CSV table of N, CA, C and O and ligand atoms in Angstrom, one decimal:
chain,number,residue,atom,x,y,z
A,1,GLU,N,1.2,-1.0,0.0
A,1,GLU,CA,0.1,0.2,0.0
A,1,GLU,C,0.8,1.3,0.0
A,1,GLU,O,2.1,1.3,-0.1
A,2,GLN,N,0.6,2.3,0.2
A,2,GLN,CA,1.0,3.7,0.0
A,2,GLN,C,2.3,3.9,1.1
A,2,GLN,O,3.4,4.4,0.4
A,3,GLN,N,2.2,3.5,2.2
A,3,GLN,CA,3.3,3.7,3.1
A,3,GLN,C,4.5,2.8,2.6
A,3,GLN,O,5.4,3.2,2.7
A,4,GLU,N,4.0,1.5,2.0
A,4,GLU,CA,5.3,0.7,1.7
A,4,GLU,C,5.9,1.4,0.5
A,4,GLU,O,7.3,1.7,0.3
A,5,GLU,N,5.1,1.9,-0.5
A,5,GLU,CA,6.0,2.6,-1.5
A,5,GLU,C,6.8,3.8,-1.0
A,5,GLU,O,7.9,4.3,-1.4
A,6,ASP,N,6.1,4.7,0.2
A,6,ASP,CA,6.9,5.7,0.8
A,6,ASP,C,8.0,5.1,1.5
A,6,ASP,O,9.5,5.9,1.2
A,7,VAL,N,8.1,4.0,1.8
A,7,VAL,CA,9.2,3.5,2.4
A,7,VAL,C,10.4,3.1,1.5
A,7,VAL,O,11.7,3.6,1.7
A,8,LEU,N,9.8,2.1,0.5
A,8,LEU,CA,10.5,2.0,-0.6
A,8,LEU,C,11.4,3.5,-1.3
A,8,LEU,O,12.6,3.3,-2.0
A,9,ARG,N,10.6,4.5,-1.7
A,9,ARG,CA,11.1,5.8,-2.0
A,9,ARG,C,12.2,6.4,-1.0
A,9,ARG,O,13.4,6.7,-1.8
A,10,GLU,N,11.9,6.3,-0.1
A,10,GLU,CA,13.0,6.9,0.9
A,10,GLU,C,14.3,5.9,0.8
A,10,GLU,O,15.6,6.5,1.0
A,11,LEU,N,14.1,4.4,0.7
A,11,LEU,CA,15.2,3.4,0.9
A,11,LEU,C,15.9,4.0,-0.7
A,11,LEU,O,17.4,4.2,-0.7
A,12,ARG,N,15.3,4.4,-1.9
A,12,ARG,CA,16.0,4.9,-3.2
A,12,ARG,C,16.4,5.8,-2.9
A,12,ARG,O,17.8,6.2,-3.3
A,13,LEU,N,16.2,6.9,-2.2
A,13,LEU,CA,16.9,8.1,-1.9
A,13,LEU,C,18.3,7.9,-1.3
A,13,LEU,O,19.4,8.5,-1.4
A,14,PHE,N,18.2,7.0,-0.1
A,14,PHE,CA,19.0,6.9,0.8
A,14,PHE,C,20.3,6.2,-0.2
A,14,PHE,O,21.6,6.6,-0.3
A,15,LEU,N,20.0,5.3,-0.9
A,15,LEU,CA,20.9,4.5,-1.5
A,15,LEU,C,21.6,5.4,-2.6
A,15,LEU,O,22.9,5.4,-3.1
A,16,ARG,N,20.5,6.1,-3.5
A,16,ARG,CA,21.5,7.1,-4.5
A,16,ARG,C,22.3,8.1,-4.0
A,16,ARG,O,23.4,8.2,-4.3
A,17,ASN,N,22.0,8.6,-2.8
A,17,ASN,CA,23.0,9.4,-2.2
A,17,ASN,C,24.3,8.6,-1.6
A,17,ASN,O,25.0,9.6,-2.0
A,18,VAL,N,24.3,7.9,-1.4
A,18,VAL,CA,25.5,6.9,-0.8
A,18,VAL,C,26.0,6.8,-2.1
A,18,VAL,O,27.1,6.9,-2.1
A,19,THR,N,25.6,6.3,-3.3
A,19,THR,CA,26.3,5.9,-4.4
A,19,THR,C,26.9,7.1,-5.0
A,19,THR,O,28.0,6.9,-5.3
A,20,GLU,N,26.0,8.2,-5.0
A,20,GLU,CA,26.5,9.4,-5.9
A,20,GLU,C,27.8,9.9,-4.9
A,20,GLU,O,28.6,10.3,-5.9
A,21,ARG,N,27.9,9.8,-3.8
A,21,ARG,CA,29.1,10.4,-2.8
A,21,ARG,C,30.0,9.6,-3.1
A,21,ARG,O,31.3,10.2,-3.4
A,22,LEU,N,30.0,8.3,-2.9
A,22,LEU,CA,31.3,7.4,-3.7
A,22,LEU,C,31.5,7.7,-5.0
A,22,LEU,O,33.1,7.8,-5.3
A,23,SER,N,31.0,8.0,-5.8
A,23,SER,CA,31.1,8.2,-7.3
A,23,SER,C,31.8,9.4,-7.4
A,23,SER,O,32.5,9.8,-8.4
A,24,LEU,N,31.9,10.5,-6.5
A,24,LEU,CA,32.6,11.5,-6.9
A,24,LEU,C,34.0,11.4,-6.1
A,24,LEU,O,34.7,12.4,-6.0
A,25,ASP,N,34.2,10.4,-4.9
A,25,ASP,CA,35.5,10.4,-4.5
A,25,ASP,C,36.7,10.0,-5.6
A,25,ASP,O,36.2,8.6,-5.9
A,26,ARG,N,37.4,10.7,-5.6
A,26,ARG,CA,38.6,10.3,-6.6
A,26,ARG,C,39.2,9.1,-6.4
A,26,ARG,O,39.7,8.7,-7.4
A,27,ARG,N,39.2,8.7,-5.1
A,27,ARG,CA,39.9,7.4,-4.7
A,27,ARG,C,39.3,6.2,-5.5
A,27,ARG,O,39.9,5.3,-5.7
A,28,PHE,N,37.6,6.3,-5.6
A,28,PHE,CA,37.2,5.1,-6.2
A,28,PHE,C,36.5,5.3,-7.5
A,28,PHE,O,35.8,5.0,-8.0
A,29,LYS,N,37.8,6.2,-8.3
A,29,LYS,CA,37.4,6.4,-9.9
A,29,LYS,C,37.4,5.1,-10.8
A,29,LYS,O,36.6,5.0,-11.5
A,30,ALA,N,38.1,4.2,-10.5
A,30,ALA,CA,38.3,3.0,-11.1
A,30,ALA,C,37.2,2.2,-11.0
A,30,ALA,O,36.7,1.1,-11.9
A,31,PHE,N,36.3,2.7,-10.1
A,31,PHE,CA,34.9,1.7,-9.6
A,31,PHE,C,33.3,2.4,-10.2
A,31,PHE,O,32.7,1.7,-9.9
A,32,THR,N,33.7,3.4,-10.9
A,32,THR,CA,32.7,4.3,-11.5
A,32,THR,C,31.9,3.9,-12.4
A,32,THR,O,30.5,3.9,-12.6
A,33,LYS,N,32.3,2.9,-13.3
A,33,LYS,CA,31.9,2.5,-14.8
A,33,LYS,C,32.0,1.0,-14.7
A,33,LYS,O,33.4,0.7,-14.5
A,34,PRO,N,31.4,0.3,-15.6
A,34,PRO,CA,32.0,-1.0,-15.8
A,34,PRO,C,33.3,-1.2,-16.4
A,34,PRO,O,33.7,-0.4,-17.2
A,35,VAL,N,34.3,-2.3,-16.3
A,35,VAL,CA,35.7,-2.4,-16.7
A,35,VAL,C,35.5,-2.4,-18.3
A,35,VAL,O,34.8,-3.2,-18.8
A,36,ASP,N,36.3,-1.4,-18.8
A,36,ASP,CA,36.3,-1.3,-20.4
A,36,ASP,C,36.9,-2.9,-21.0
A,36,ASP,O,38.2,-3.1,-20.8
A,37,ILE,N,36.2,-3.6,-21.7
A,37,ILE,CA,36.6,-4.9,-22.2
A,37,ILE,C,37.9,-4.7,-23.0
A,37,ILE,O,38.9,-5.3,-23.3
A,38,GLU,N,37.9,-3.8,-23.7
A,38,GLU,CA,39.1,-3.4,-24.8
A,38,GLU,C,40.3,-2.8,-24.0
A,38,GLU,O,41.5,-3.7,-24.3
A,39,GLU,N,40.1,-2.3,-22.8
A,39,GLU,CA,41.3,-2.0,-22.2
A,39,GLU,C,41.9,-3.5,-21.1
A,39,GLU,O,43.0,-3.6,-21.1
A,40,VAL,N,40.9,-4.1,-20.7
A,40,VAL,CA,41.0,-5.3,-20.1
A,40,VAL,C,40.5,-6.4,-20.4
A,40,VAL,O,39.2,-6.9,-19.9
A,41,PRO,N,40.7,-7.0,-21.6
A,41,PRO,CA,40.2,-8.0,-22.3
A,41,PRO,C,39.8,-9.2,-21.5
A,41,PRO,O,38.8,-9.9,-21.7
A,42,ASP,N,40.7,-9.4,-20.8
A,42,ASP,CA,40.3,-10.9,-19.6
A,42,ASP,C,39.7,-10.6,-18.6
A,42,ASP,O,39.1,-11.9,-17.9
A,43,TYR,N,38.9,-9.5,-18.3
A,43,TYR,CA,38.1,-9.4,-17.0
A,43,TYR,C,37.6,-10.2,-16.9
A,43,TYR,O,37.0,-11.0,-16.0
A,44,MET,N,36.3,-10.3,-18.0
A,44,MET,CA,35.1,-11.0,-18.0
A,44,MET,C,35.2,-12.5,-17.5
A,44,MET,O,34.2,-13.3,-17.5
A,45,LEU,N,36.8,-13.1,-18.1
A,45,LEU,CA,37.0,-14.4,-17.9
A,45,LEU,C,37.1,-14.9,-16.4
A,45,LEU,O,36.8,-15.7,-16.3
A,46,VAL,N,37.6,-13.7,-15.9
A,46,VAL,CA,38.0,-13.9,-14.4
A,46,VAL,C,36.8,-13.4,-13.5
A,46,VAL,O,36.6,-14.4,-12.3
A,47,ILE,N,35.9,-12.3,-13.6
A,47,ILE,CA,35.2,-12.0,-12.9
A,47,ILE,C,33.9,-12.3,-13.1
A,47,ILE,O,33.4,-11.7,-14.5
A,48,ARG,N,33.2,-13.1,-12.4
A,48,ARG,CA,31.7,-13.7,-13.0
A,48,ARG,C,30.7,-12.5,-12.9
A,48,ARG,O,29.6,-12.6,-13.8
A,49,LYS,N,30.6,-11.7,-11.9
A,49,LYS,CA,29.6,-10.8,-11.3
A,49,LYS,C,30.3,-9.6,-11.4
A,49,LYS,O,30.3,-9.0,-10.3
A,50,PRO,N,30.5,-8.9,-12.8
A,50,PRO,CA,31.1,-7.3,-12.5
A,50,PRO,C,30.1,-6.4,-11.9
A,50,PRO,O,29.1,-6.3,-11.7
A,51,MET,N,30.6,-5.4,-11.1
A,51,MET,CA,29.7,-4.6,-10.3
A,51,MET,C,30.4,-3.2,-10.4
A,51,MET,O,31.8,-3.0,-10.4
A,52,ASP,N,29.5,-2.0,-10.6
A,52,ASP,CA,30.2,-0.7,-10.5
A,52,ASP,C,29.0,0.2,-10.0
A,52,ASP,O,28.1,-0.1,-9.9
A,53,PHE,N,29.7,1.4,-9.5
A,53,PHE,CA,28.8,2.5,-9.2
A,53,PHE,C,27.3,3.0,-10.1
A,53,PHE,O,26.4,3.1,-9.9
A,54,SER,N,27.9,2.8,-11.4
A,54,SER,CA,26.9,3.5,-12.3
A,54,SER,C,25.6,2.4,-12.3
A,54,SER,O,24.8,2.6,-12.6
A,55,THR,N,26.3,0.7,-12.2
A,55,THR,CA,25.2,-0.2,-12.5
A,55,THR,C,24.2,0.1,-11.0
A,55,THR,O,23.2,-0.4,-11.3
A,56,LEU,N,25.1,0.1,-9.7
A,56,LEU,CA,24.3,-0.1,-8.6
A,56,LEU,C,23.2,1.3,-8.9
A,56,LEU,O,22.0,1.1,-8.7
A,57,LEU,N,23.5,2.6,-9.5
A,57,LEU,CA,22.6,3.5,-9.7
A,57,LEU,C,21.2,3.1,-10.7
A,57,LEU,O,20.1,3.4,-10.3
A,58,THR,N,21.8,2.4,-11.5
A,58,THR,CA,20.8,2.2,-12.6
A,58,THR,C,19.9,1.0,-11.8
A,58,THR,O,18.4,1.0,-11.9
A,59,ASN,N,20.4,0.0,-11.1
A,59,ASN,CA,19.4,-1.1,-10.4
A,59,ASN,C,18.6,-0.2,-9.3
A,59,ASN,O,17.7,-0.6,-9.3
A,60,ILE,N,18.9,0.9,-8.7
A,60,ILE,CA,18.3,1.5,-7.6
A,60,ILE,C,17.0,2.0,-8.8
A,60,ILE,O,16.0,1.9,-7.8
A,61,ASP,N,17.2,2.7,-9.5
A,61,ASP,CA,16.0,3.5,-10.3
A,61,ASP,C,15.4,2.4,-10.9
A,61,ASP,O,14.0,2.7,-10.9
A,62,GLU,N,15.7,1.3,-11.1
A,62,GLU,CA,14.8,0.4,-11.7
A,62,GLU,C,14.1,-1.0,-10.5
A,62,GLU,O,13.4,-1.6,-10.4
A,63,GLN,N,14.4,-0.1,-9.1
A,63,GLN,CA,13.7,-0.4,-8.1
A,63,GLN,C,14.0,-2.1,-7.8
A,63,GLN,O,13.4,-2.8,-7.2
A,64,LYS,N,15.8,-2.4,-7.9
A,64,LYS,CA,15.7,-3.9,-8.0
A,64,LYS,C,16.2,-4.2,-6.3
A,64,LYS,O,15.8,-5.1,-5.6
A,65,TYR,N,16.2,-2.8,-5.3
A,65,TYR,CA,16.7,-3.1,-4.0
A,65,TYR,C,15.4,-2.9,-3.3
A,65,TYR,O,15.0,-1.8,-3.4
A,66,VAL,N,14.7,-3.5,-2.4
A,66,VAL,CA,13.9,-3.6,-1.3
A,66,VAL,C,14.7,-3.4,0.0
A,66,VAL,O,13.9,-3.0,0.8
A,67,THR,N,15.8,-3.9,0.4
A,67,THR,CA,16.4,-3.3,1.3
A,67,THR,C,18.0,-2.9,1.2
A,67,THR,O,18.5,-3.3,0.2
A,68,VAL,N,18.9,-2.7,2.0
A,68,VAL,CA,19.9,-2.1,1.9
A,68,VAL,C,20.9,-3.4,2.0
A,68,VAL,O,21.4,-3.4,1.4
A,69,GLY,N,20.4,-4.4,2.6
A,69,GLY,CA,21.0,-5.7,2.7
A,69,GLY,C,21.3,-5.8,1.0
A,69,GLY,O,22.4,-6.6,0.8
A,70,GLU,N,20.3,-5.8,0.2
A,70,GLU,CA,20.3,-6.5,-1.1
A,70,GLU,C,21.1,-5.6,-2.0
A,70,GLU,O,21.8,-5.9,-2.6
A,71,PHE,N,21.1,-4.1,-1.4
A,71,PHE,CA,22.3,-3.4,-2.1
A,71,PHE,C,23.5,-3.5,-1.8
A,71,PHE,O,24.2,-3.5,-2.6
A,72,MET,N,23.3,-4.0,-0.3
A,72,MET,CA,25.2,-4.2,-0.1
A,72,MET,C,25.5,-5.4,-0.4
A,72,MET,O,26.8,-5.7,-0.8
A,73,SER,N,25.0,-6.3,-1.1
A,73,SER,CA,25.3,-7.6,-1.7
A,73,SER,C,26.0,-7.5,-2.8
A,73,SER,O,27.1,-7.7,-3.5
A,74,ASP,N,25.2,-6.4,-3.7
A,74,ASP,CA,26.0,-6.1,-4.9
A,74,ASP,C,26.8,-4.9,-4.7
A,74,ASP,O,28.3,-5.1,-5.4
A,75,ALA,N,27.0,-4.0,-3.7
A,75,ALA,CA,28.1,-2.9,-3.8
A,75,ALA,C,29.4,-3.9,-3.1
A,75,ALA,O,30.4,-3.5,-3.7
A,76,GLU,N,29.1,-5.1,-2.3
A,76,GLU,CA,30.4,-5.6,-2.0
A,76,GLU,C,31.1,-6.3,-3.2
A,76,GLU,O,32.1,-6.5,-2.9
A,77,LEU,N,30.4,-6.5,-4.0
A,77,LEU,CA,31.0,-7.2,-5.7
A,77,LEU,C,32.1,-6.4,-6.3
A,77,LEU,O,33.0,-6.8,-6.5
A,78,ILE,N,31.8,-4.8,-6.0
A,78,ILE,CA,33.2,-4.1,-6.3
A,78,ILE,C,34.5,-4.2,-5.7
A,78,ILE,O,35.0,-4.3,-6.5
A,79,TRP,N,34.3,-4.3,-4.2
A,79,TRP,CA,35.3,-4.4,-3.8
A,79,TRP,C,35.8,-6.1,-4.3
A,79,TRP,O,37.5,-6.4,-3.9
A,80,GLN,N,35.2,-6.7,-3.7
A,80,GLN,CA,35.7,-8.1,-3.7
A,80,GLN,C,36.2,-8.5,-5.3
A,80,GLN,O,37.4,-9.1,-5.2
A,81,ASN,N,35.4,-8.2,-6.3
A,81,ASN,CA,36.1,-8.2,-7.5
A,81,ASN,C,37.4,-7.8,-7.8
A,81,ASN,O,38.3,-8.3,-8.5
A,82,ALA,N,37.8,-6.6,-7.4
A,82,ALA,CA,38.8,-5.8,-7.4
A,82,ALA,C,39.9,-6.3,-6.6
A,82,ALA,O,41.1,-6.6,-7.3
A,83,LEU,N,39.7,-7.1,-5.4
A,83,LEU,CA,40.5,-7.8,-4.6
A,83,LEU,C,41.1,-9.0,-5.4
A,83,LEU,O,42.1,-9.5,-5.5
A,84,GLU,N,40.1,-9.7,-6.0
A,84,GLU,CA,40.2,-11.0,-6.9
A,84,GLU,C,41.0,-10.9,-8.2
A,84,GLU,O,42.0,-11.9,-9.0
A,85,TYR,N,40.7,-9.8,-8.8
A,85,TYR,CA,41.3,-9.5,-10.3
A,85,TYR,C,42.8,-8.8,-10.2
A,85,TYR,O,43.5,-9.2,-11.0
A,86,ASN,N,42.9,-8.5,-8.7
A,86,ASN,CA,44.2,-7.9,-8.5
A,86,ASN,C,45.2,-8.2,-7.6
A,86,ASN,O,45.2,-7.7,-6.5
A,87,PRO,N,45.3,-9.8,-7.7
A,87,PRO,CA,46.0,-10.3,-6.6
A,87,PRO,C,47.6,-10.3,-6.0
A,87,PRO,O,48.1,-10.5,-5.3
A,88,ASP,N,48.2,-9.7,-7.3
A,88,ASP,CA,49.6,-9.8,-7.5
A,88,ASP,C,50.3,-8.8,-6.6
A,88,ASP,O,49.7,-7.9,-6.3
A,89,SER,N,51.8,-8.9,-6.3
A,89,SER,CA,52.5,-7.7,-5.6
A,89,SER,C,52.8,-6.4,-6.5
A,89,SER,O,53.6,-5.7,-5.8
A,90,ASP,N,52.6,-6.7,-7.4
A,90,ASP,CA,53.2,-5.6,-8.2
A,90,ASP,C,52.3,-4.0,-8.1
A,90,ASP,O,51.2,-4.5,-7.7
A,91,PRO,N,52.9,-3.0,-8.1
A,91,PRO,CA,52.4,-1.9,-7.5
A,91,PRO,C,50.9,-1.4,-7.9
A,91,PRO,O,50.2,-1.2,-7.4
A,92,MET,N,50.8,-2.1,-9.0
A,92,MET,CA,49.3,-1.5,-9.8
A,92,MET,C,48.2,-2.5,-9.0
A,92,MET,O,47.4,-1.9,-8.8
A,93,ASP,N,48.5,-3.8,-8.5
A,93,ASP,CA,47.8,-4.4,-7.9
A,93,ASP,C,47.5,-4.1,-6.8
A,93,ASP,O,46.4,-3.9,-6.1
A,94,ARG,N,48.5,-3.6,-6.1
A,94,ARG,CA,48.5,-3.3,-4.7
A,94,ARG,C,47.6,-2.1,-4.6
A,94,ARG,O,46.7,-1.9,-3.4
A,95,HIS,N,47.8,-1.1,-5.5
A,95,HIS,CA,47.3,0.2,-5.3
A,95,HIS,C,45.8,0.2,-5.7
A,95,HIS,O,44.8,0.9,-4.8
A,96,ILE,N,45.2,-0.8,-6.2
A,96,ILE,CA,43.7,-1.0,-6.6
A,96,ILE,C,43.2,-1.9,-5.3
A,96,ILE,O,42.2,-1.5,-5.0
A,97,ARG,N,44.0,-2.6,-4.7
A,97,ARG,CA,43.6,-3.4,-3.6
A,97,ARG,C,43.4,-2.3,-2.6
A,97,ARG,O,42.8,-2.6,-1.8
A,98,HIS,N,44.5,-1.5,-2.3
A,98,HIS,CA,44.3,-0.3,-1.1
A,98,HIS,C,42.9,0.3,-1.3
A,98,HIS,O,42.1,0.7,-0.4
A,99,ARG,N,42.8,0.7,-2.6
A,99,ARG,CA,41.4,1.4,-2.7
A,99,ARG,C,40.3,0.7,-2.7
A,99,ARG,O,38.9,1.3,-1.9
A,100,ALA,N,40.3,-0.6,-3.0
A,100,ALA,CA,39.3,-1.6,-2.7
A,100,ALA,C,38.9,-1.3,-1.5
A,100,ALA,O,37.8,-1.5,-0.8
A,101,CYS,N,40.0,-1.5,-0.4
A,101,CYS,CA,39.6,-1.8,1.0
A,101,CYS,C,39.1,-0.4,1.4
A,101,CYS,O,38.4,-0.7,2.3
A,102,ALA,N,39.6,0.6,1.1
A,102,ALA,CA,39.0,1.9,1.4
A,102,ALA,C,37.6,1.8,1.1
A,102,ALA,O,36.8,2.5,1.9
A,103,LEU,N,37.4,1.7,0.0
A,103,LEU,CA,35.9,1.5,-0.6
A,103,LEU,C,35.2,0.9,0.5
A,103,LEU,O,34.2,1.1,1.1
A,104,LYS,N,35.7,-0.7,1.0
A,104,LYS,CA,34.6,-1.3,1.8
A,104,LYS,C,34.8,-0.7,2.9
A,104,LYS,O,33.5,-0.5,3.6
A,105,ASP,N,35.8,-0.2,3.8
A,105,ASP,CA,35.5,0.7,5.1
A,105,ASP,C,34.9,1.6,4.8
A,105,ASP,O,34.0,2.0,5.9
A,106,THR,N,34.6,3.0,3.8
A,106,THR,CA,34.1,3.5,3.8
A,106,THR,C,32.6,3.5,3.5
A,106,THR,O,31.6,4.2,4.5
A,107,VAL,N,32.2,2.4,2.8
A,107,VAL,CA,30.5,1.9,2.9
A,107,VAL,C,30.0,1.1,4.1
A,107,VAL,O,29.1,1.9,4.6
A,108,ARG,N,31.1,0.8,4.6
A,108,ARG,CA,30.5,0.0,5.8
A,108,ARG,C,30.5,1.3,7.4
A,108,ARG,O,29.3,1.2,7.9
A,109,ALA,N,31.0,2.2,7.0
A,109,ALA,CA,31.3,3.4,8.2
A,109,ALA,C,30.1,4.1,7.5
A,109,ALA,O,29.2,4.4,8.9
A,110,ILE,N,29.5,4.5,6.1
A,110,ILE,CA,28.4,5.2,5.9
A,110,ILE,C,27.3,4.5,6.5
A,110,ILE,O,26.3,5.0,7.1
A,111,ILE,N,27.3,3.2,6.1
A,111,ILE,CA,25.8,2.1,6.7
A,111,ILE,C,25.6,2.4,8.6
A,111,ILE,O,24.5,2.6,8.5
A,112,ARG,N,26.9,2.4,8.8
A,112,ARG,CA,26.8,2.3,10.6
A,112,ARG,C,26.4,3.5,10.9
A,112,ARG,O,25.5,3.3,11.9
A,113,ASP,N,27.1,4.8,10.3
A,113,ASP,CA,26.4,6.0,10.9
A,113,ASP,C,25.3,6.4,10.4
A,113,ASP,O,24.8,7.4,11.3
A,114,GLU,N,24.7,6.2,9.2
A,114,GLU,CA,23.3,7.0,8.8
A,114,GLU,C,22.1,6.0,8.4
A,114,GLU,O,21.5,6.7,8.2
A,115,LEU,N,22.6,4.7,8.6
A,115,LEU,CA,21.1,3.9,8.3
A,115,LEU,C,20.4,3.6,9.6
A,115,LEU,O,21.4,3.3,10.1
A,116,ASP,N,19.5,4.0,10.0
A,116,ASP,CA,18.7,3.8,11.0
A,116,ASP,C,18.2,2.4,11.3
A,116,ASP,O,17.4,1.6,10.0
A,117,GLU,N,18.1,1.6,11.9
A,117,GLU,CA,18.2,0.1,12.1
A,117,GLU,C,16.5,0.1,12.3
A,117,GLU,O,16.4,-1.2,11.2
A,118,ASP,N,15.8,1.0,12.9
A,118,ASP,CA,14.3,0.7,13.0
A,118,ASP,C,13.9,0.8,11.2
A,118,ASP,O,13.0,0.3,10.7
A,119,PHE,N,14.4,1.6,10.3
A,119,PHE,CA,14.0,1.7,9.2
A,119,PHE,C,14.6,0.6,8.2
A,119,PHE,O,13.6,0.2,7.4
A,120,GLU,N,15.8,-0.2,8.3
A,120,GLU,CA,16.1,-1.2,7.6
A,120,GLU,C,15.1,-2.6,8.1
A,120,GLU,O,14.8,-3.1,7.2
A,121,ARG,N,14.8,-2.1,9.4
A,121,ARG,CA,13.9,-3.1,10.0
A,121,ARG,C,12.5,-3.5,9.0
A,121,ARG,O,12.0,-4.3,8.6
A,122,VAL,N,11.9,-2.2,8.8
A,122,VAL,CA,10.8,-1.7,8.0
A,122,VAL,C,11.1,-2.5,6.6
A,122,VAL,O,9.9,-3.2,6.1
A,123,CYS,N,12.0,-2.3,6.0
A,123,CYS,CA,12.4,-2.6,4.6
A,123,CYS,C,12.2,-4.3,4.5
A,123,CYS,O,11.8,-4.7,3.6
A,124,GLU,N,12.9,-4.7,5.4
A,124,GLU,CA,13.0,-6.2,5.7
A,124,GLU,C,11.6,-6.7,5.6
A,124,GLU,O,11.2,-7.7,5.2
A,125,GLU,N,10.7,-6.0,6.7
A,125,GLU,CA,9.0,-6.5,6.7
A,125,GLU,C,8.7,-6.4,5.6
A,125,GLU,O,7.7,-7.5,5.1
A,126,VAL,N,8.5,-5.4,4.6
A,126,VAL,CA,8.3,-5.1,3.4
A,126,VAL,C,8.4,-6.1,2.2
A,126,VAL,O,7.7,-6.9,1.8
A,127,LYS,N,10.2,-6.7,2.5
A,127,LYS,CA,10.5,-7.9,1.8
A,127,LYS,C,9.7,-9.1,1.8
A,127,LYS,O,9.1,-9.8,0.8
A,128,GLU,N,9.4,-9.2,3.2
A,128,GLU,CA,9.1,-10.7,3.7
A,128,GLU,C,7.4,-10.7,3.4
A,128,GLU,O,6.9,-11.6,3.0
A,129,SER,N,6.9,-9.3,3.2
A,129,SER,CA,5.3,-9.3,2.7
A,129,SER,C,5.0,-9.4,1.3
A,129,SER,O,3.9,-9.7,1.0
A,130,ARG,N,6.3,-9.7,0.4
A,130,ARG,CA,5.9,-9.8,-1.1
A,130,ARG,C,6.3,-11.3,-1.5
A,130,ARG,O,6.9,-12.1,-0.7
B,201,5U9,C1,38.1,-2.0,-11.4
B,201,5U9,C2,39.2,-3.0,-11.3
B,201,5U9,O1,39.4,-3.8,-10.4
B,201,5U9,C3,40.4,-2.9,-12.0
B,201,5U9,C4,40.3,-2.1,-13.3
B,201,5U9,S1,42.1,-2.4,-14.2
B,201,5U9,C5,42.6,-3.4,-12.9
B,201,5U9,N1,43.4,-3.7,-13.1
B,201,5U9,C6,44.6,-4.1,-14.0
B,201,5U9,O2,44.3,-3.1,-14.9
B,201,5U9,C7,46.1,-4.6,-13.8
B,201,5U9,C8,47.1,-3.9,-12.5
B,201,5U9,N2,47.3,-5.9,-12.4
B,201,5U9,C9,46.0,-6.2,-13.6
B,201,5U9,N3,41.6,-3.7,-12.1
């Protein structure tokens, strides 16, 4: 009913705000768009489920996420994929792993500081009722 639509609209506003703030952070530039196959041809062979901020925003607008937990499952792919694709000791791999770890800690801190537990509980109840 209407109250449910109000809750999901507020969720989308929160998730868009978080994702847009991450997209503006220069440390996370490598994560803003899907990896370019021309530049990194073997990426799709190694990474089964690519994810990036622009895809998160599209998913939000397509109302894919009913809870913050569902959003986090996709958001976590961004740093998990980067750690998987860049395992070596060479400086470039270490650099992107450092940024992936910074992204993980940044997202977790934002959710801890800015998501009201009661709000997420209401979203979970909407999800269970569907
Ligand atoms: C988004 C992401 O994880 C990414 C984009 S390029 C890249 N890694 C490299 O280009 C090479 C450095 N060792 C492989 N990782």
